[in-house]
Short mmCIF file of C-alpha atoms in Angstrom, two decimals:
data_model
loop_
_atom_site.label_atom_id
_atom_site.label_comp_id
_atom_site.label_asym_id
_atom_site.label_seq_id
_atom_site.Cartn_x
_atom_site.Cartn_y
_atom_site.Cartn_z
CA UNK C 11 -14.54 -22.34 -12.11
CA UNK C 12 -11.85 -23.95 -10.53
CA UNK C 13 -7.86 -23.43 -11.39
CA UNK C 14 -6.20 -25.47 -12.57
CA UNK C 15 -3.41 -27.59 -11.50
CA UNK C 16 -1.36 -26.52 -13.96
CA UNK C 17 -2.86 -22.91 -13.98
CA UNK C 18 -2.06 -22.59 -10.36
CA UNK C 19 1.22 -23.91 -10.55
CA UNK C 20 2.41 -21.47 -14.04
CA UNK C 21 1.32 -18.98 -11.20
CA UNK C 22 3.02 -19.86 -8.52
CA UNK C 23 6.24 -19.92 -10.95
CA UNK C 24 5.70 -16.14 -11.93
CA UNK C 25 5.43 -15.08 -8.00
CA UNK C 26 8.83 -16.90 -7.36
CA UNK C 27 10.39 -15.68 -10.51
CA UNK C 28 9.13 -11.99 -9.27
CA UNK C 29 10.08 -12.83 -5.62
CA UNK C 30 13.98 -13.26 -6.77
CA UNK C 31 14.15 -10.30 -8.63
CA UNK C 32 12.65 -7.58 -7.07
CA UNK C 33 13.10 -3.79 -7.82
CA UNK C 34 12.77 -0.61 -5.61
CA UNK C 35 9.86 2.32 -6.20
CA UNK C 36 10.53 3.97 -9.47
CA UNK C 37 13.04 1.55 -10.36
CA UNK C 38 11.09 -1.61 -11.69
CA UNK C 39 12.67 -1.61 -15.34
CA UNK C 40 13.42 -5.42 -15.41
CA UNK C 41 10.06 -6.38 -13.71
CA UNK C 42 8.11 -4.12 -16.32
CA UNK C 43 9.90 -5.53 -19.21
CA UNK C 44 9.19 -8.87 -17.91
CA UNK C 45 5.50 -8.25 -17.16
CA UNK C 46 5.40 -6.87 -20.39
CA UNK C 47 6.85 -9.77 -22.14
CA UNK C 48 4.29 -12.11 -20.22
CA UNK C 49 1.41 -9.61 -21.26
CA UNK C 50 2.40 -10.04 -24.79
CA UNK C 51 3.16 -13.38 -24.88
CA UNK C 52 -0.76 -13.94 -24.34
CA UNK C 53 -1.68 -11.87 -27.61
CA UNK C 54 -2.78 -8.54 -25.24
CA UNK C 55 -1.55 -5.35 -26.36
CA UNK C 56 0.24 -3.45 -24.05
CA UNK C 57 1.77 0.78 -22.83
CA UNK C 58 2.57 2.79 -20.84
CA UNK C 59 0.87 5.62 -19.22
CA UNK C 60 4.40 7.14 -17.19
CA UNK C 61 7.14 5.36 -18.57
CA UNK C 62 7.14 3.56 -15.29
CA UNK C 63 3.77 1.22 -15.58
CA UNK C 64 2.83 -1.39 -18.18
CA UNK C 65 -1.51 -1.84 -18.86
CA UNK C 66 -2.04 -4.70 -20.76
CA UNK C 67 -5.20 -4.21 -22.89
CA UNK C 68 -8.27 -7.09 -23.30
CA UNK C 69 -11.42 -6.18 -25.73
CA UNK C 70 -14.54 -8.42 -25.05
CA UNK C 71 -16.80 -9.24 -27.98
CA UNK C 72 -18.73 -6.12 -27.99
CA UNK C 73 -19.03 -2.88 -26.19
CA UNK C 74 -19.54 -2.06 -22.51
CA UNK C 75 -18.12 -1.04 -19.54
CA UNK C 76 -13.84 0.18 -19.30
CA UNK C 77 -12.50 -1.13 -15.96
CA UNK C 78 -8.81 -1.56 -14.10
CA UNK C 79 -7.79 -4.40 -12.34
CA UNK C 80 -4.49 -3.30 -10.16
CA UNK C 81 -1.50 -4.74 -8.42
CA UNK C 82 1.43 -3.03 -7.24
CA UNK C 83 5.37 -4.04 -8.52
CA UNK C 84 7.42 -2.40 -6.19
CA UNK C 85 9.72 -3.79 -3.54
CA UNK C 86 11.42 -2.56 -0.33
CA UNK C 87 14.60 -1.79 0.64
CA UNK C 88 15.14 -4.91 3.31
CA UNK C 89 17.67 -7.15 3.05
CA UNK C 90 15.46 -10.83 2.70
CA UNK C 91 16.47 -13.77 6.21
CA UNK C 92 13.74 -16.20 4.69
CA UNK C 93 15.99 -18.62 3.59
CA UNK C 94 13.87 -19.61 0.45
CA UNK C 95 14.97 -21.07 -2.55
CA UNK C 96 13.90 -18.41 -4.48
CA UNK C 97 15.13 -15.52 -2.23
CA UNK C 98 15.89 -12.05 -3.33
CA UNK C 99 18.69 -12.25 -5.82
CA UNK C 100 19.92 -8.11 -5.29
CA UNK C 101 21.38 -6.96 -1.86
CA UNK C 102 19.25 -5.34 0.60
CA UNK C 103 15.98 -5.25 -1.76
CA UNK C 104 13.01 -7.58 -1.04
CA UNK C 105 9.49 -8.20 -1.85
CA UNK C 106 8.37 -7.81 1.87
CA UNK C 107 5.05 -7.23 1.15
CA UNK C 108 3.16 -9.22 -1.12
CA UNK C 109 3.52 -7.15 -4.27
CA UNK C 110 5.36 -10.23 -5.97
CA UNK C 111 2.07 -12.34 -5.07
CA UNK C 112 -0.23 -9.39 -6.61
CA UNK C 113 1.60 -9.62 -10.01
CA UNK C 114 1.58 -13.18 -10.07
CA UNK C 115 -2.39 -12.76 -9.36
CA UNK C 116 -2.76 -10.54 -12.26
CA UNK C 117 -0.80 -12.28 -14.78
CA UNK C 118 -3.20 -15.72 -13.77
CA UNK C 119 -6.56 -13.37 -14.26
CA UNK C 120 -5.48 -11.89 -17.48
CA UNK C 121 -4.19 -15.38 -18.70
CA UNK C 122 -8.05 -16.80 -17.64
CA UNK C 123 -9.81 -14.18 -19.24
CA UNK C 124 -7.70 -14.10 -22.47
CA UNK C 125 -8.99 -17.11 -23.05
CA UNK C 126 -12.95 -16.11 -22.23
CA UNK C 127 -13.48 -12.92 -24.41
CA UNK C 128 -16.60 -13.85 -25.78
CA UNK C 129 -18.30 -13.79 -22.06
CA UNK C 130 -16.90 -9.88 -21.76
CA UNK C 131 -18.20 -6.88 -23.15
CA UNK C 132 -16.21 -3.89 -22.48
CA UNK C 133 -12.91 -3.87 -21.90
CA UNK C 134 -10.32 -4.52 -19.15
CA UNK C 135 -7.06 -2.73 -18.31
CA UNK C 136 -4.56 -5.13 -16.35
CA UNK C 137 -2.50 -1.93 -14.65
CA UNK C 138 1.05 -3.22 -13.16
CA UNK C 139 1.85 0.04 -11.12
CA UNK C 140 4.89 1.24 -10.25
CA UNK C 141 6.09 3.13 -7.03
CA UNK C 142 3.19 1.95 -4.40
CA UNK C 143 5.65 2.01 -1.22
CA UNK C 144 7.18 5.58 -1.77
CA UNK C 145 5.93 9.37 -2.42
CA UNK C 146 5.09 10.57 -4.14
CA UNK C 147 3.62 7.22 -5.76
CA UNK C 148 2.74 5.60 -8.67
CA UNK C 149 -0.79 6.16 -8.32
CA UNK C 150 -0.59 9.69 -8.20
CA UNK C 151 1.78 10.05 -11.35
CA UNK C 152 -1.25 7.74 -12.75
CA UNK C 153 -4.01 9.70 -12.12
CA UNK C 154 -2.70 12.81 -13.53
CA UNK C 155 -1.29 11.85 -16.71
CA UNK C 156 -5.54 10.36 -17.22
CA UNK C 157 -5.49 7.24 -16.31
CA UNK C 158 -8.38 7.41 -15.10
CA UNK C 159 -9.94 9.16 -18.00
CA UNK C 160 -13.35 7.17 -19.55
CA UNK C 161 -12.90 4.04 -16.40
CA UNK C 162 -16.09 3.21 -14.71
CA UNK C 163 -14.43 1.31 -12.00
CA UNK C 164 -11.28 -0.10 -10.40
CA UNK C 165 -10.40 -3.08 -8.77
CA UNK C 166 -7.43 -4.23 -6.54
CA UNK C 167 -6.63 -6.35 -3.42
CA UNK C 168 -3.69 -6.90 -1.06
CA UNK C 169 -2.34 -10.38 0.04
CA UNK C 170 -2.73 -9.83 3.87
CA UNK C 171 -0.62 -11.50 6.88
CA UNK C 172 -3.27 -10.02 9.46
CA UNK C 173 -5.95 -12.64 8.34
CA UNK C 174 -5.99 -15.95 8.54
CA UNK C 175 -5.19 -18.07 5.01
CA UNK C 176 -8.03 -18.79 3.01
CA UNK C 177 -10.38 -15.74 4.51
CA UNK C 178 -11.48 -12.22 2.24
CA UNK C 179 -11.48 -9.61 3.94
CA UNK C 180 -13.78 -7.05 2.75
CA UNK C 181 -15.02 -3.16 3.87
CA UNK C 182 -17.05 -0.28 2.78
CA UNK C 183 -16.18 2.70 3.18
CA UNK C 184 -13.37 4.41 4.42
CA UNK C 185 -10.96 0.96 4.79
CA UNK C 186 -7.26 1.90 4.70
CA UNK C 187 -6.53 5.29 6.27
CA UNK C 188 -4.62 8.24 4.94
CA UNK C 189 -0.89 8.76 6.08
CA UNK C 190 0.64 12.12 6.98
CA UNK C 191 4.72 12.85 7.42
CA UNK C 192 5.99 15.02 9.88
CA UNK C 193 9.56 16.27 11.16
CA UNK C 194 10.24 19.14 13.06
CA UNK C 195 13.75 20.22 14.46
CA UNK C 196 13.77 22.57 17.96
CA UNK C 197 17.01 25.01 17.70
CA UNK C 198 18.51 25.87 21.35
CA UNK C 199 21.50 26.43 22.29
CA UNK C 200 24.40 24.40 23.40
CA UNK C 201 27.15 23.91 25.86
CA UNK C 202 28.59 21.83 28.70
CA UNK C 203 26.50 19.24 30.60
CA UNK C 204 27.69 20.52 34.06
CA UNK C 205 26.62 24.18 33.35
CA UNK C 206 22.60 23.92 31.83
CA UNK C 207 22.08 27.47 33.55
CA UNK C 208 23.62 28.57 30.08
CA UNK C 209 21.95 26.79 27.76
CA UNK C 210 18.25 26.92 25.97
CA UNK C 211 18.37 22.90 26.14
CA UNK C 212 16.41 21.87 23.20
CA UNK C 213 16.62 18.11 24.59
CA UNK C 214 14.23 19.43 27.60
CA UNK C 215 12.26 20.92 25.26
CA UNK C 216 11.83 17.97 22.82
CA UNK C 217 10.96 15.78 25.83
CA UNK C 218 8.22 18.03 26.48
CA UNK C 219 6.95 18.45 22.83
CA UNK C 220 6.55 14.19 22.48
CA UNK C 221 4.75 14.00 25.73
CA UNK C 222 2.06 16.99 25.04
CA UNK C 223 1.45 16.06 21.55
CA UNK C 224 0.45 12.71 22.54
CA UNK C 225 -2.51 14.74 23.56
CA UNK C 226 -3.72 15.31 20.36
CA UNK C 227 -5.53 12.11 19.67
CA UNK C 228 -6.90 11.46 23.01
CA UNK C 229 -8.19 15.39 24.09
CA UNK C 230 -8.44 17.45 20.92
CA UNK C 231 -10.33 14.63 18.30
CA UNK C 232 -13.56 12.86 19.11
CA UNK C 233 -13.35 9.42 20.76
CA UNK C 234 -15.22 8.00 17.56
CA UNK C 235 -12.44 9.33 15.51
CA UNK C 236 -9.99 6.62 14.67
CA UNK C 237 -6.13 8.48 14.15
CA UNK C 238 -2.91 7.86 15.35
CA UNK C 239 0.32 9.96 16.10
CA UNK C 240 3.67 8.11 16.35
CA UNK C 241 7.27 9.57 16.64
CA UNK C 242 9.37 6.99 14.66
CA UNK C 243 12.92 8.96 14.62
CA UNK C 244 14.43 10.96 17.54
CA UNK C 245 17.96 12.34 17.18
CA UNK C 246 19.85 14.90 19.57
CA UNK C 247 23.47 15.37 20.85
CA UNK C 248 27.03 13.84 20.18
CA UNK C 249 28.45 13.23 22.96
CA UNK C 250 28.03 12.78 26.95
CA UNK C 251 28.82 15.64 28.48
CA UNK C 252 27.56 18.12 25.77
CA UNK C 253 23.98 19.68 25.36
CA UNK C 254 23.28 20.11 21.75
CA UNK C 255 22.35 23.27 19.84
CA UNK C 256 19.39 21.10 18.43
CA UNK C 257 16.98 18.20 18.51
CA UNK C 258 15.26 16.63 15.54
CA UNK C 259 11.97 14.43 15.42
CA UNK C 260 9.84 13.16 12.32
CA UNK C 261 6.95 10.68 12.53
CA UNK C 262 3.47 9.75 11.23
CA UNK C 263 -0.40 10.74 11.51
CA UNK C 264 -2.77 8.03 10.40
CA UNK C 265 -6.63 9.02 9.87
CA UNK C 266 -9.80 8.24 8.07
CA UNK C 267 -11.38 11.63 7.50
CA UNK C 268 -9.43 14.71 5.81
CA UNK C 269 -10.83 17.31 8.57
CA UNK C 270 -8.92 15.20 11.12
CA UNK C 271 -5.37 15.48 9.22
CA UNK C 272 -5.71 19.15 8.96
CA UNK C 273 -6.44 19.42 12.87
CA UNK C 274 -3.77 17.67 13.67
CA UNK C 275 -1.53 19.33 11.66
CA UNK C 276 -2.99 22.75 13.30
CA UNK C 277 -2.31 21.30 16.92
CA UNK C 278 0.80 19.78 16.42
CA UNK C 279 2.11 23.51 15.49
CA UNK C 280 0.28 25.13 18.24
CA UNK C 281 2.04 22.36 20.88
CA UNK C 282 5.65 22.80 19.34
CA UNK C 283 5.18 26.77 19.17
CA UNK C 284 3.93 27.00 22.65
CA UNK C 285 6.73 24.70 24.42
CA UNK C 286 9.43 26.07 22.21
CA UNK C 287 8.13 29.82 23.63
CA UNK C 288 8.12 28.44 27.42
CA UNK C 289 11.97 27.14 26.94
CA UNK C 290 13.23 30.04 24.74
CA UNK C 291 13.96 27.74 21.87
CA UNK C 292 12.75 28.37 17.87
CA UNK C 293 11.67 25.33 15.93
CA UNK C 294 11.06 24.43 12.31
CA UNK C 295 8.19 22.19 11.38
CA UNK C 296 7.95 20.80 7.93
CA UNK C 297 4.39 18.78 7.29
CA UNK C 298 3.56 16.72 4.82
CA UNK C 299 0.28 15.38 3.62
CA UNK C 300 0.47 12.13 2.11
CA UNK C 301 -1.74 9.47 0.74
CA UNK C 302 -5.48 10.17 1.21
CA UNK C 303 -7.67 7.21 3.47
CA UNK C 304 -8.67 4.88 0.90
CA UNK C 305 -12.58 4.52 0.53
CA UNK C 306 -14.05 1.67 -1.36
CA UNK C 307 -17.21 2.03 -3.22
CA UNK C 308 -20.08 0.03 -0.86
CA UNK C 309 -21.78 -1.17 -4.01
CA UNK C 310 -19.04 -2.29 -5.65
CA UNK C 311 -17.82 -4.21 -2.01
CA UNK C 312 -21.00 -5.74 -1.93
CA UNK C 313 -20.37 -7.18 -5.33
CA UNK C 314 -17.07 -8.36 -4.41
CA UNK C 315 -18.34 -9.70 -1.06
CA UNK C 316 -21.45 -11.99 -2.69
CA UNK C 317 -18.85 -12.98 -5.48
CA UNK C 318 -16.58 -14.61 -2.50
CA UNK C 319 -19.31 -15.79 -0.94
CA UNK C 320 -20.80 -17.97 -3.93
CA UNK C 321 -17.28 -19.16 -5.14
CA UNK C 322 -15.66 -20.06 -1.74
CA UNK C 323 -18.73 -20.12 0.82
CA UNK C 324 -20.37 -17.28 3.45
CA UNK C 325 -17.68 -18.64 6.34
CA UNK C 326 -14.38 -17.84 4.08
CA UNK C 327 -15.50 -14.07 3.70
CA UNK C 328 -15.56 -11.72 6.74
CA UNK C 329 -15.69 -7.53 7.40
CA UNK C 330 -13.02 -6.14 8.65
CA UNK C 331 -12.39 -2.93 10.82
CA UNK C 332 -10.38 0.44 9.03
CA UNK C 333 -6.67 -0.53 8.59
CA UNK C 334 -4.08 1.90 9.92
CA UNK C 335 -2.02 0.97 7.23
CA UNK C 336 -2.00 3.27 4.09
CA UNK C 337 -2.24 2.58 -0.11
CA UNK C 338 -1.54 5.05 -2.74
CA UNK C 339 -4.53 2.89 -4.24
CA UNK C 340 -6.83 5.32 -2.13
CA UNK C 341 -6.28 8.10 -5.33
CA UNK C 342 -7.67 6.19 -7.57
CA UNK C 343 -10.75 5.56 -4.82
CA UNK C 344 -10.90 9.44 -4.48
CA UNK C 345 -12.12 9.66 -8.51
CA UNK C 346 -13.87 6.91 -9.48
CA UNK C 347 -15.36 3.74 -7.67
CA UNK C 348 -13.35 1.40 -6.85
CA UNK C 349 -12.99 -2.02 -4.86
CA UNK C 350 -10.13 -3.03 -2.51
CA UNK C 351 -10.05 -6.29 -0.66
CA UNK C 352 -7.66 -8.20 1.13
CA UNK C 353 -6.88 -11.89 0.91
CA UNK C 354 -6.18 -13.49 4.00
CA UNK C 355 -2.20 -15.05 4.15
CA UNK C 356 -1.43 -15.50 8.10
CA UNK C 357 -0.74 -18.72 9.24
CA UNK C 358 0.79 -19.96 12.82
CA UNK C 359 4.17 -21.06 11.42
CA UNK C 360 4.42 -17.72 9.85
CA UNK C 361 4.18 -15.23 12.25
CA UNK C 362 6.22 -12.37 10.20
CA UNK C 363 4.71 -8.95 9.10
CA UNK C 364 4.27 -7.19 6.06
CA UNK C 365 7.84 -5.37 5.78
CA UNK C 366 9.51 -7.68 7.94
CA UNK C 367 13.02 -9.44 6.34
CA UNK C 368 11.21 -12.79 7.30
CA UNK C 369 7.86 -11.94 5.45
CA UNK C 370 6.34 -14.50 3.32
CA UNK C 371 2.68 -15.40 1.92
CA UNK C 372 0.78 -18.26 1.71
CA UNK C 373 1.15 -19.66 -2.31
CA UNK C 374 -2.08 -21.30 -1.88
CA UNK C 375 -3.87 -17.61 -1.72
CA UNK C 376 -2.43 -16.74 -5.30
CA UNK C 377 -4.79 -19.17 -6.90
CA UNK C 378 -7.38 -18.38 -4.84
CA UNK C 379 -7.25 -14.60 -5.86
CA UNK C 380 -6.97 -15.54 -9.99
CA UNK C 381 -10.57 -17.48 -9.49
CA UNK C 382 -12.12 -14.45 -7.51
CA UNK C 383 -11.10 -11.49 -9.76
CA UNK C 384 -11.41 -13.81 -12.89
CA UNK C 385 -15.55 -14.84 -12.10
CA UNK C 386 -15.95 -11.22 -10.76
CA UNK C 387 -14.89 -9.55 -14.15
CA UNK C 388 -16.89 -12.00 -16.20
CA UNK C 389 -20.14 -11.48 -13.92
CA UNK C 390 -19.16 -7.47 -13.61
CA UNK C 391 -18.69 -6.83 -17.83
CA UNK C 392 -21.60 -9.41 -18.30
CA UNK C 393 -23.88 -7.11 -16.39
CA UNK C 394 -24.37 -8.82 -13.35
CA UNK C 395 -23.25 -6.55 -11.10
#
């Protein structure tokens, strides 16, 4: 199967459409009521599971498996310097990460298959998801209202600026890793720059706590375990002349494995407690586990994989290492088996990131991704898989 001209171009209309009007985490009223409409206006039947979401519903001609094809609806809060036509329409929110592109992708695989019931059996839940970007997530509000209740298997994929357009990107196993918050605030006490003898300079002591917990990583995990540790906000004083009372840092931990977050959770106290002893400074450490590494199913990758393979050839599919990067898709990967692939979007001309005010995709990938999940689903529910 090939798309269609037309096909692909409907779909390119519904990712520029969704690309103008973009809504933050927990906020995507407007784009729910339009997905809805859309949904409906194909004869699928569609609800809510939060409030938040909207699942459109399609029956094949006879029983069989229940699965979930997903994409993500939220936006960021960046304010958009592409210059497109169709930029964002609301101040300082933009689709800066291809969640625009995944809707559009879904809407083009439930309008195929709509049209293809009697080569399903089972059923298929398009899930529009709310709140990917922000925690706690959509995903997690999901699984425990039973979502997941009675599904076999889930499928999703993420438009992806690190890979060349036109490439799949696919990997078993643990792919995307899990993401940790920290912030931690180091109480001293203050007074004048020219007199430090009087003072329990939490500065000092902050300086000391970045450099030793950079440690962490590199002496207290194995050198096969992939993990990060990142301070991204440092703030301390007021003026010149004045030592502060206190310092306050937050940042990330990214792993693959659960035994490594706790660890470094465990260390990163241990550090702070013993340099805040050594300076005569208290501290206050608030952690916070986040989303879980995200670990796709290697028999349902190896599905995906040999589906990409016979529709667009062996060279336009390649593995891919773990992703530091994190998805809230990963709780849906913790309970049932599920599939997440990327589709390649980086070109030369475009060398902007995912959450960068710059960030665009490749338009070309959206049809692309409607004939992949679109054959998958009909060879999955026909019992190919």
């Amino acid at each position: 199967m090939t798309i269609q001209q037309e096909t692909a171009e409907w779909i390119v209309q519904q990712r520029r459409y969704l690309h103008a009007h973009p809504e933050l985490s927990h906020q995507e009223t407007e784009t729910k009521e339009y997905v809805k409409q859309q949904l409906e206006n194909m004869g699928l039947d569609t609800y809510s599971m939060t409030g938040k979401d909207i699942i459109g519903i399609l029956r094949g001609k006879s029983e069989g498996k229940t699965v979930i094809i997903r994409a993500d609806m939220d936006a960021l809060p960046i304010q958009e310097q592409t210059g497109l036509p169709f930029a964002s329409k609301h101040e300082h929110v933009m689709h800066a990460c291809g969640h625009d592109g995944h809707m559009a992708i879904l809407l083009g695989v439930a309008q195929q298959l709509v049209n293809r019931t009697d080569d399903l059996a089972g059923t298929i839940l398009f899930l529009f998801q709310h709140a990917e970007e922000e925690l706690p997530g959509g995903a997690t509000q999901l699984v425990e209202a039973g979502l997941l209740d009675g599904i076999d298997a889930i499928f999703g994929y993420h438009l992806w600026q690190p890979i060349p357009a036109g490439i799949i990107g696919v990997r078993e196993g643990a792919t995307m890793a899990g993401a940790d918050r920290f912030s931690f605030t180091i109480q001293g006490k203050g007074g004048h720059g020219s007199m430090p003898q009087d003072t329990i300079d939490p500065t000092l002591a902050m300086s000391a706590v970045i450099l030793q917990i950079q440690s962490i990583i590199s002496r207290s995990l194995s050198p096969s375990e992939e993990a990060v540790l990142s301070i991204g906000e440092l703030r301390a004083g007021s003026n010149y002349n004045i030592i502060p009372d206190s310092a306050y840092a937050s940042g990330t931990v990214r792993y693959f494995h659960k035994e490594a977050s706790q660890h470094i959770r465990e260390r990163l106290h241990t550090i702070i407690d013993g340099v805040c002893q050594a300076y005569g400074a208290t501290f206050e450490l608030n952690y916070q586990h986040g989303d879980p590494p995200l670990d796709n199913d290697p028999g349902l990758i190896a599905f995906m994989e040999q589906q990409a393979k016979q529709l667009f050839g062996e060279g336009q599919v390649t593995r891919i290492d773990g992703i530091m990067g994190s998805e809230d898709f990963a709780y849906y990967s913790t309970e049932i088996p599920a599939s997440y692939i990327f589709l390649g979007i980086g070109q030369a001309d475009r060398p902007y990131g995912h959450h960068h005010p710059k960030f665009d995709i490749d338009e070309s990938m959206l049809a692309i991704g409607v004939e992949l999940f679109t054959e998958s689903m009909l060879a999955y529910m026909g019992g190919q898989s």
